[in-house]
């Protein structure tokens, strides 16, 4: 078995080379109560920072997606203290002033692009902040769509911007006020309320798990 030496919170461990950081932590005896969610890169719970011995560059990643390397010094970042403003989406409007009021720190951006370089989803974070500055919430929503709210971008920002929360506000403004109304969604919601799908859901709930997997894997995917 090929192994590598890694350092978890400063302590050395020898682990199989094919493991992800998350699996290597569990292999080393860590019980992941926090900093562990979907295990597939969608929840952002396993934000991690690391360095490789001999290389001064500080790197960022999601622990569930990244394989261990020899000489890797690792520290997880299961929570980063973002600024999360409270607002009523029914009372705010999609104008430039709302971003100035709630997240004025975005106008202190120095254009260093550290946020973009740190993003494990390879999002153009600095660009969507620029869209938010200009009140272009449709563009900000599109650019930040795949954000998993891990907070790594904010941990590297010298201006103290809470990028994920700015992106969330933009997507909410876009969905509430800017995006075209989706009539077929309203119709489907009414059909659900009327109980049209209750018998179908009951049938699905009673199917064995293997049959459900087969149905899922061979489903018709909407384009």
Phi, psi and omega in degrees: 000127176286133181232160175226157176261125177233165179235115179257112182054037175092352181256136185278138176222148173253122188226159175300139187291341184272359185281152167282167178302317181298313180291328178293323177296316179292321177300326182277358176106002179281134174262115187275094177275321174237164180076023179212120182227256187286336182067013181228016175082017183253340188259339178076011185285338189253041177303137187217145172240146181204163171228153172260133182308129180092350180242119184286349185292129175272124184247159181232154181191178167258130188295335182282344184254344192253126179281150179290154175230153180296134179078022182274124175260119194238139169219130180274158182228068187293345177210135173234132186287082176285154172278119181240101181283152179261131179208160177255112184299339179283343186250346179264162183236155183278057176249171184293332184296328184294324177289324176297323182285318187270319183228064183296341182295342180295338180277001174262005180303131181260005177070028182283340178069016178297327180297314180295317181296330183275341188296121179288347178265002181059035176279151175274077188296314181300326179292317181288335172293322177298320176298318180296323178301324184269001181075018179269074189288335176294317179290321179296319179297318181292315183292330184259010189305322184269012178297133179254013173061033182286335178085002181299319180302317182291329180293340182255003188268119179288344180268355178072029181282138175264075187308312182299325180287325174297316179296319180297316178299318179298317180293325178291318177296319179296313181294325183280318192242337190252316183298142178299146179297140182256095186293321182293334176291318177299318179297318181294321178298317178297320178297321178295316180297327180282356177084018184296332186254008184297316181293322178296317179295323178295320177298316180297317181297333183268358180281146176294155187299324181293323178291323177296319178298319180296317178297320181293314183292336182248019181290157175276119183268126180291134181265000000 
